Coordinates of C-alpha atoms in Angstrom, one line a residue:
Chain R
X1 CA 10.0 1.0 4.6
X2 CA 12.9 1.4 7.5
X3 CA 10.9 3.6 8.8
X4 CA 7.3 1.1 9.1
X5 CA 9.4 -1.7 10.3
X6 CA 11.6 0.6 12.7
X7 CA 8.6 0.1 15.2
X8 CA 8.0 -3.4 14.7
X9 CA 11.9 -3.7 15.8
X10 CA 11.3 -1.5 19.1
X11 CA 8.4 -3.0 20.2
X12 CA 10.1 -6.0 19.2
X13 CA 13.0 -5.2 22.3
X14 CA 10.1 -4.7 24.7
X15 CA 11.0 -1.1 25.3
X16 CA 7.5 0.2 24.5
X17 CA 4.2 -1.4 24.9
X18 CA 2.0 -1.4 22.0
X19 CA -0.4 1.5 23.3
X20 CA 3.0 3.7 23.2
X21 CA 3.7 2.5 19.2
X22 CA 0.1 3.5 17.9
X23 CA 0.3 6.7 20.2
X24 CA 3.7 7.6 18.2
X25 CA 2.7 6.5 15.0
X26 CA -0.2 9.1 15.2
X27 CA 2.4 11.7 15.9
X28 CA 4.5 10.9 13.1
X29 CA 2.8 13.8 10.7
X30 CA 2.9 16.7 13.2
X31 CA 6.2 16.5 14.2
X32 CA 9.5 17.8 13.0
X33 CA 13.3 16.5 13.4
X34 CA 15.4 17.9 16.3
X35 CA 18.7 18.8 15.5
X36 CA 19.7 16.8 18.6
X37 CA 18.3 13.6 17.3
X38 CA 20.6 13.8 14.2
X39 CA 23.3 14.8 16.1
X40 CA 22.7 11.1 17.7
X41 CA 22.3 9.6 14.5
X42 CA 25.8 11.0 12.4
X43 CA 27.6 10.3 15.5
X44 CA 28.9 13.8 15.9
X45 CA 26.9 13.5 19.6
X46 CA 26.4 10.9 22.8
X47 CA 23.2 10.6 24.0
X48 CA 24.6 12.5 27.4
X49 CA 25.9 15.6 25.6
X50 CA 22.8 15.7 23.8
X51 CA 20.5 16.1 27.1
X52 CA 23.4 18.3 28.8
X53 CA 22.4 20.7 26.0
X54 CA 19.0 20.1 26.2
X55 CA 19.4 21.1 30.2
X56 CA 21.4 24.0 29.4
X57 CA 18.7 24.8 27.3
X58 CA 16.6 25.3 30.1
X59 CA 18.5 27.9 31.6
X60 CA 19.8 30.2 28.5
X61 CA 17.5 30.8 25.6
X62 CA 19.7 30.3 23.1
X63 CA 19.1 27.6 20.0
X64 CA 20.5 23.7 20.0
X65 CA 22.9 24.4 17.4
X66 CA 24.5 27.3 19.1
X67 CA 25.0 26.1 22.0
X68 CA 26.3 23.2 20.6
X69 CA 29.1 25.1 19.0
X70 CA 29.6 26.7 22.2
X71 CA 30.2 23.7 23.8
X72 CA 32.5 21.8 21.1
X73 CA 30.0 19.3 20.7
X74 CA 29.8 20.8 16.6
X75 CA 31.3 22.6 14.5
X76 CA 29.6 25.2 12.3
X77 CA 29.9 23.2 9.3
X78 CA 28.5 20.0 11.1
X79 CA 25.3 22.0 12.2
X80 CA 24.5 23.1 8.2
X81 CA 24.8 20.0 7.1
X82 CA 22.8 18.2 9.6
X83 CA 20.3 20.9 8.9
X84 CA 20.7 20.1 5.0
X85 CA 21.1 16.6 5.2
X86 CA 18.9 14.0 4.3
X87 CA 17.0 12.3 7.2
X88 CA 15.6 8.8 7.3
X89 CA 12.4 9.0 8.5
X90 CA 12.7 6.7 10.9
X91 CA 15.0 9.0 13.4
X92 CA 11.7 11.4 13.5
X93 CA 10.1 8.1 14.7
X94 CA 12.4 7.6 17.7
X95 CA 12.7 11.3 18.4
X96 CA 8.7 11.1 18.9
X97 CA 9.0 8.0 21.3
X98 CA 11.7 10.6 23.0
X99 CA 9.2 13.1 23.1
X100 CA 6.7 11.1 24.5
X101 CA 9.2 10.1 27.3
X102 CA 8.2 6.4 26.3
X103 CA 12.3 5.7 25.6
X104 CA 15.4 8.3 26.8
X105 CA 18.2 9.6 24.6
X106 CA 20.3 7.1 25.7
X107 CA 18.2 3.8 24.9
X108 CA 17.6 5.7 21.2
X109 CA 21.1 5.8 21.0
X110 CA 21.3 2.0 21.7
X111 CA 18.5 1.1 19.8
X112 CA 19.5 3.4 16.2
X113 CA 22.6 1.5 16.3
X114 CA 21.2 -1.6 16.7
X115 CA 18.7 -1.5 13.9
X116 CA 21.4 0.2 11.6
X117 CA 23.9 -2.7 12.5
X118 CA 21.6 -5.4 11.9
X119 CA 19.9 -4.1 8.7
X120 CA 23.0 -2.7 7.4
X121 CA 21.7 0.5 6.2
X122 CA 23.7 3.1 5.4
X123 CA 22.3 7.2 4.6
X124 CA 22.4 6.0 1.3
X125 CA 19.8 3.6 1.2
X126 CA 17.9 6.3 2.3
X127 CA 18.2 8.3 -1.3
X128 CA 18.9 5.5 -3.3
X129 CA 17.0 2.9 -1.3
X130 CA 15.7 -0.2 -3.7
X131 CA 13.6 -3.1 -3.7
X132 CA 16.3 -5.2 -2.9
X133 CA 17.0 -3.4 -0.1
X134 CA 13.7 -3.8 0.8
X135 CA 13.7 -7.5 0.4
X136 CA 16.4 -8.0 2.7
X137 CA 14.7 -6.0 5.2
X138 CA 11.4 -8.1 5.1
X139 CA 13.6 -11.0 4.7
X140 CA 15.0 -10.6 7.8
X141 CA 11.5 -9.8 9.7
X142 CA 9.3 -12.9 8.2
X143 CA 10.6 -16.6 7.9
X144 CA 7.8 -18.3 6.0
X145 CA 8.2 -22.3 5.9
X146 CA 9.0 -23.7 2.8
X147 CA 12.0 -23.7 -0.7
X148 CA 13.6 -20.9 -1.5
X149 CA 11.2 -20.2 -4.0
X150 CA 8.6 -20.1 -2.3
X151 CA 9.9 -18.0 0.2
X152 CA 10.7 -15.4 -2.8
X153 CA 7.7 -15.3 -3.9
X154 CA 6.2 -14.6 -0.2
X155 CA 8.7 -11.8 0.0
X156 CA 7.9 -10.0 -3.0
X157 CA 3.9 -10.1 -2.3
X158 CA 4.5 -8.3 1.1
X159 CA 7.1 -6.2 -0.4
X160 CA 5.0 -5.2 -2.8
X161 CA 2.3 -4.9 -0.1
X162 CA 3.7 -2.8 2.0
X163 CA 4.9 -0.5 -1.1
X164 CA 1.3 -0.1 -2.3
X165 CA 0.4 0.9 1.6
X166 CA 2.8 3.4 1.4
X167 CA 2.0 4.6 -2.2
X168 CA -2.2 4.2 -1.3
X169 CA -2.5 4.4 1.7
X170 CA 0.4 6.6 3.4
X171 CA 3.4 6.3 5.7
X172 CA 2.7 6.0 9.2
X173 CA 1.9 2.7 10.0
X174 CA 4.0 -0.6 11.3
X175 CA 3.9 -4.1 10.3
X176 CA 4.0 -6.6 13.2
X177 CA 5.7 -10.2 13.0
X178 CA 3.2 -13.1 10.8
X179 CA 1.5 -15.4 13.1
X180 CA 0.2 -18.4 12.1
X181 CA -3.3 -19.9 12.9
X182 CA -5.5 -22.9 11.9
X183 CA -8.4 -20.4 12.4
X184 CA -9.6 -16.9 13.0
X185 CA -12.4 -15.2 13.5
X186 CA -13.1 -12.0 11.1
X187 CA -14.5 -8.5 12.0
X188 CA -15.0 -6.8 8.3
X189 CA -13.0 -9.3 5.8
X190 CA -12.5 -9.0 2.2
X191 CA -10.9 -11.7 0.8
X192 CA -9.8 -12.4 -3.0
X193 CA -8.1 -16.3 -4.5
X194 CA -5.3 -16.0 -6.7
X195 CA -5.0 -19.6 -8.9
X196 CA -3.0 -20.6 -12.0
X197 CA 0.7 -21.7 -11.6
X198 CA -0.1 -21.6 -7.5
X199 CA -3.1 -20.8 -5.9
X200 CA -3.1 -18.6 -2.9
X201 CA -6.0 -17.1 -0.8
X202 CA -5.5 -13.6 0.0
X203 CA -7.5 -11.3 2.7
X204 CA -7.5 -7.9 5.0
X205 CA -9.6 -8.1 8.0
X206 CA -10.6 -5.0 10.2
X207 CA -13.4 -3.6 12.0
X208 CA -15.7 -1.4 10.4
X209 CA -14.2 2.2 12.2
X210 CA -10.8 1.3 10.8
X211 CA -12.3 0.2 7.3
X212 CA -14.2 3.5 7.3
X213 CA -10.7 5.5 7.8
X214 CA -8.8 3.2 5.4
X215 CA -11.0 3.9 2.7
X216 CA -11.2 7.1 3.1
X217 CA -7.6 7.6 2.2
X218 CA -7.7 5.5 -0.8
X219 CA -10.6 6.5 -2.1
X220 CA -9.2 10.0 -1.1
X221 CA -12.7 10.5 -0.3
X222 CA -14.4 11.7 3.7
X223 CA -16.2 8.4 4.5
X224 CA -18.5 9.0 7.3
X225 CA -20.0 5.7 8.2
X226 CA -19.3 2.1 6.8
X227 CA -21.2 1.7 3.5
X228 CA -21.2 0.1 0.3
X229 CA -18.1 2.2 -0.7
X230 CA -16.4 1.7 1.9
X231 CA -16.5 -2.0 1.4
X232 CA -15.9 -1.4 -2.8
X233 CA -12.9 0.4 -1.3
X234 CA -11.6 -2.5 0.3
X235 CA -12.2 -4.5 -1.9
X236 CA -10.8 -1.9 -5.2
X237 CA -7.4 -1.9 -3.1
X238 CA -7.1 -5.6 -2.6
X239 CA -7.9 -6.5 -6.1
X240 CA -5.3 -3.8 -7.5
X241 CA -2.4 -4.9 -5.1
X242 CA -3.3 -8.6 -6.3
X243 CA -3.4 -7.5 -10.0
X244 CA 0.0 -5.8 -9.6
X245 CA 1.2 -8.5 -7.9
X246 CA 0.3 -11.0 -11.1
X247 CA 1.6 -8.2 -12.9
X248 CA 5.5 -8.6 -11.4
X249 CA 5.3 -12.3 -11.7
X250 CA 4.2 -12.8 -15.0
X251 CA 7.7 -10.0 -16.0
X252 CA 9.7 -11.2 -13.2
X253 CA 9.3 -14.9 -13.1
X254 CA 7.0 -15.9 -16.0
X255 CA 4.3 -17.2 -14.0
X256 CA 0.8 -16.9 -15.0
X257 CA -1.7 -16.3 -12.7
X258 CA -5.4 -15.1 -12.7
X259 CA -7.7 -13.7 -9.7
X260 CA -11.0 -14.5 -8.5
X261 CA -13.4 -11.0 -8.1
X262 CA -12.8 -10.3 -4.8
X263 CA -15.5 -11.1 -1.9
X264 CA -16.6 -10.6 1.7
X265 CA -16.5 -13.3 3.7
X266 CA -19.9 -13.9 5.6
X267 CA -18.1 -16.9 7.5
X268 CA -17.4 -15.4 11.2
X269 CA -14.6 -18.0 11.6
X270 CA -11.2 -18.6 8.2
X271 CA -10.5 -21.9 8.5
X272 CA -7.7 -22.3 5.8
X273 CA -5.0 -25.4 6.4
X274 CA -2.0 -23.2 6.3
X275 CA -3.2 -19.5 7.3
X276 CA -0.8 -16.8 8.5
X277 CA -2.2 -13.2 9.2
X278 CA 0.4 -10.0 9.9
X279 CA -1.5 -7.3 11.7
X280 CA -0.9 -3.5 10.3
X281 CA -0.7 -0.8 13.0
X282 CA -2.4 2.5 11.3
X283 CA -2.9 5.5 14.3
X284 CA -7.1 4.6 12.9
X285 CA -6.7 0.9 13.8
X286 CA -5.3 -2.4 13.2
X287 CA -5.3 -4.2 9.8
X288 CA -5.0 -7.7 8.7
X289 CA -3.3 -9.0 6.1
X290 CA -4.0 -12.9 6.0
X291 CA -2.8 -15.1 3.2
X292 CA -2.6 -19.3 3.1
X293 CA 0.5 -20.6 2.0
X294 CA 0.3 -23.9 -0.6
X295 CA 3.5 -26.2 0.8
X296 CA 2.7 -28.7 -1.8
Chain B
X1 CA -18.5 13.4 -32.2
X2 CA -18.3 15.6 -29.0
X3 CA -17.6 14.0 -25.9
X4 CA -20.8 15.2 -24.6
X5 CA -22.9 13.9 -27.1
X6 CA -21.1 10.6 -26.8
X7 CA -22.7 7.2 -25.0
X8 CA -20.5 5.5 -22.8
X9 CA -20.5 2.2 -20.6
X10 CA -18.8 1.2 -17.6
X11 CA -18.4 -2.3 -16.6
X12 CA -17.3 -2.8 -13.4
X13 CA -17.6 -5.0 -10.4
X14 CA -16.2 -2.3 -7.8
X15 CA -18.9 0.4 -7.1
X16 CA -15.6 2.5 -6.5
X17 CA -13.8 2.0 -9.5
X18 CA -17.3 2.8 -11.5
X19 CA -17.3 6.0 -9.8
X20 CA -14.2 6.9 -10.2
X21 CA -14.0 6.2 -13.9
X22 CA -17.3 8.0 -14.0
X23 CA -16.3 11.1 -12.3
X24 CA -13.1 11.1 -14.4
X25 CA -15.7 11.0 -17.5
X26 CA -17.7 14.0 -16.4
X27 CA -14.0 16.1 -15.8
X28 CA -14.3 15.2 -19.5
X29 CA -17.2 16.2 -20.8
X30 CA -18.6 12.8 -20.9
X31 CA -22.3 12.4 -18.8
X32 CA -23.9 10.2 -21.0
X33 CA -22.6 6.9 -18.6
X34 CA -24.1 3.8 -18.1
X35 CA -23.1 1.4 -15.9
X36 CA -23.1 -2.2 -15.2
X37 CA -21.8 -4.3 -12.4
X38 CA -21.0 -7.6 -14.3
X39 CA -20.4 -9.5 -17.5
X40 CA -23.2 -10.5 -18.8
X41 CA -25.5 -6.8 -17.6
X42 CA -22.6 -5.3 -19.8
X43 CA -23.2 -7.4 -22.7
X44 CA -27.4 -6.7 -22.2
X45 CA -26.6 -2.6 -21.6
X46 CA -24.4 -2.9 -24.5
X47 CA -26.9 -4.5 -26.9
X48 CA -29.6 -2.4 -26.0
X49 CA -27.9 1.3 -25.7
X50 CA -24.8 0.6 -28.3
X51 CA -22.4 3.1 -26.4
X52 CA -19.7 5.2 -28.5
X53 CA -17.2 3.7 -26.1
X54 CA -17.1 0.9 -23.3
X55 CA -14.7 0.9 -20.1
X56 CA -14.6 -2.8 -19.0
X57 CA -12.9 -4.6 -15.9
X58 CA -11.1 -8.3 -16.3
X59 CA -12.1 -9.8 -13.1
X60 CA -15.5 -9.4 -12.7
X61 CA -18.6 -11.9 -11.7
X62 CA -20.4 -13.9 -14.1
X63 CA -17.9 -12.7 -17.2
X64 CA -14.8 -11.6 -17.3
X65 CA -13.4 -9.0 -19.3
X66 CA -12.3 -10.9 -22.5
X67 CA -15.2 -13.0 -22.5
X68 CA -17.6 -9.9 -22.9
X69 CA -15.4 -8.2 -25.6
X70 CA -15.7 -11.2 -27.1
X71 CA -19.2 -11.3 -27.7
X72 CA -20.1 -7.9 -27.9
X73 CA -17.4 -7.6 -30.7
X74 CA -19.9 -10.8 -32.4
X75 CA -22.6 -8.2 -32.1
X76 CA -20.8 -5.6 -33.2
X77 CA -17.4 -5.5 -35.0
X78 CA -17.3 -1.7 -35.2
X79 CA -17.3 -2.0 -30.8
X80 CA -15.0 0.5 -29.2
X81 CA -13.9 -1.3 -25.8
X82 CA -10.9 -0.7 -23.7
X83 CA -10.4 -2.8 -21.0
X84 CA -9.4 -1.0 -17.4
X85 CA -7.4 -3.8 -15.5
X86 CA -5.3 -4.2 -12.5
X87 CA -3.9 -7.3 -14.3
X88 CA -2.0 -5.9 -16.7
X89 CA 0.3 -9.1 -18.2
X90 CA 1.6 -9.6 -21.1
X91 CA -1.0 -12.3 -21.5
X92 CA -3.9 -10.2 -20.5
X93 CA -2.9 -7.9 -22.7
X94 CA -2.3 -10.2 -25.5
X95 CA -5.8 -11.9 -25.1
X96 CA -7.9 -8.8 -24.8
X97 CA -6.8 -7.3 -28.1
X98 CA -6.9 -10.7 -29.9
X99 CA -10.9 -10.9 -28.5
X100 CA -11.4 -7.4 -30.2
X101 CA -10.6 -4.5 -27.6
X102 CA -8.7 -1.2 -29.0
X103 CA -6.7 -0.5 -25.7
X104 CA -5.8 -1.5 -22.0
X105 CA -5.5 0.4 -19.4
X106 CA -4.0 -0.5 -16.5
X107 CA -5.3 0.5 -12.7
X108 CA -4.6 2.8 -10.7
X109 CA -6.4 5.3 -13.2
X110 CA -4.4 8.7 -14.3
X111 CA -7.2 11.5 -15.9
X112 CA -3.7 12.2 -18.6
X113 CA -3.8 8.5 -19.8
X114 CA -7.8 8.1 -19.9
X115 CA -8.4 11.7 -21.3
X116 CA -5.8 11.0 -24.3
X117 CA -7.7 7.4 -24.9
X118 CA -11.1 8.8 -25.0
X119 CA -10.2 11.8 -27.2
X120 CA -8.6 9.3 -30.0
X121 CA -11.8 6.9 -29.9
X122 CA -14.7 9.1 -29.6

């Protein structure tokens, strides 16, 4: 989940637009980490010695590592176990943005220790990263009006939500900041209430080329054009994330809660008193998640 | 009784999830599937085919879950039903084997699970 949210905190600096963060995030499959971008990340190289390589590079044909060595940036033993080591994937992420020449070595230096100052993540997280960790993160990225307990139980739904992406759906995609708004006008909108010890209305809006591609990934199935499985997909991942979801706080907190089937909104316009809506960049389009919040 | 000899209903709101379940039935062996898309056209289906074994949702239009295991188990106390739910609490899970149903199954659907439940019922 460092890795989802490692955009949101880029784009969040204004060092890329978001044209450049969908173009990366549709890199992030087909591309492999450089030994020079973990280099950056350990701290066994500066951004500078890292491109002086790269320039040498041009000249001799001779691998990063090598050269490296050559130069005293590394030692031997430092080049196997960056090469062993366990990355976070979040350095491929920047390295890509690198790539693209949308951000320079020296701004991912900048940035990497920024984000790993501010989250406090250490390697280990990486390997033994839990969903407290993860809390904290989202934490940190939402601030949802109302108790403390409320504000838990806001946390743990998107936790859980962006979990269930990852486990459904798949990795590359970033979560942008909530907004909130008295009203908003749908594309393709499945929406499903949860009542009982709170009530809560629960949606995901996108257009119909972006609800073709989602579905096809959780149905694990080639959708060609928008149909009625397509929407049953929609609707199939909604409901499931919403059941776990009841599941976790009828363990967790011993709160009883039932859903409502789930539905398709024909409205064009969600009028809901307290509405907020997170929008999901995916390289096949822009999802909504939009949920009410119940203050009383 | 074979698994290919066997009748079998699935109750279901989600087109998707009936398909699934469906094609996880004919991996099986099992092509004798009917299908219904709420409550109450599972209870009707039920009564007029009486299926060796019934896959039912909890959330679903008209009747939920426990309400149809409810009354089909009226009909019929001999009724194999396990329900197939996202909402897997305690309670859920409490209530739907009080109304009558022999197992729950909770979504997202694993053949393993489903092929080891539908060998020890049919």
């Amino acid at each position: 989940m460092y890795t989802q949210f490692f955009g949101n905190f880029i784009l969040n600096k204004g060092v890329i637009t978001p044209e450049q963060l969908i173009d990366a995030i549709s890199y992030q499959k087909a591309t492999h980490l450089k030994l020079g971008t973990l280099a950056i990340h350990y701290g066994y190289m500066t951004a500078s010695e890292v491109e002086s390589i790269h320039i040498m590079q041009t000249h001799v044909d001779k691998r990063f590592g090598e050269l490296a060595i050559e130069q005293g940036y590394l030692t031997p033993e430092q080049v196997n176990e960056l090469l062993t080591s366990q990355k976070p994937n979040y350095l491929l992420f920047g390295q890509i943005l690198i790539d693209r020449k949308y951000i320079t070595n020296a701004q991912f230096e900048e940035l990497l220790a920024e984000y790993q100052a501010q989250f406090k993540i250490q390697d280990i997280d990486f390997i033994h990263a839990t969903q407290d960790k993860y809390s904290d993160l989202i934490t940190s990225f939402y601030n949802f009006p109302g108790t403390e307990e409320q504000k838990e139980k806001f946390v743990n739904y998107l936790n859980l939500f962006f979990s269930n992406l990852l486990r459904f759906i798949g990795e590359d995609f970033t979560p942008l900041h909530a907004a909130a708004f008295p009203e908003y006008p749908i594309n393709f909108c499945v929406s499903q209430d949860i009542t009982g010890s709170f009530s809560a209305t629960t949606a995901l809006d996108m257009n119909h080329a972006t609800a073709i591609a989602f579905a096809s990934r959780y149905a694990d199935e080639s959708f060609e054009e928008f149909d009625e499985y397509v929407s049953a997909s929609i609707e199939d991942f909604l409901n499931l994330h919403n059941g776990l979801f009841t599941v976790n706080m009828s363990n967790d907190f011993d709160i009883e809660l039932s859903l409502n089937p789930p539905e398709i909104k024909q409205e064009r316009i969600l009028t809901y008193p307290s509405m907020y809506f997170i929008p999901i960049i995916f390289p096949f389009g822009t999802m909504n998640l939009i949920f009410t919040i119940e203050l009383t | 009784m074979l698994l290919e000899n066997a009748k079998v209903l699935i109750s279901d709101d989600s087109i998707l999830a009936r398909k699934q379940l469906k094609d996880l039935l004919f991996d099986l062996g099992c092509t004798n599937v009917f299908e219904a898309n709420n409550g109450q056209v599972a209870i009707d289906t039920y009564m007029s085919e009486k299926p060796n074994l019934v896959f039912l949702d909890i959330v679903m239009p008209v009747k939920d879950g426990i309400k149809v295991t409810k009354e089909i188990i009226e009909f019929d106390s001999d009724a194999k039903i396990v329900i197939v739910s996202s909402v897997g609490t305690q309670k859920h899970l409490r209530e739907a084997l009080e109304a009558g149903a022999c197992e729950f199954i909770q979504k997202p659907l694993n053949l393993k699970n489903l092929k080891k439940i539908v060998e020890s019922m049919i």
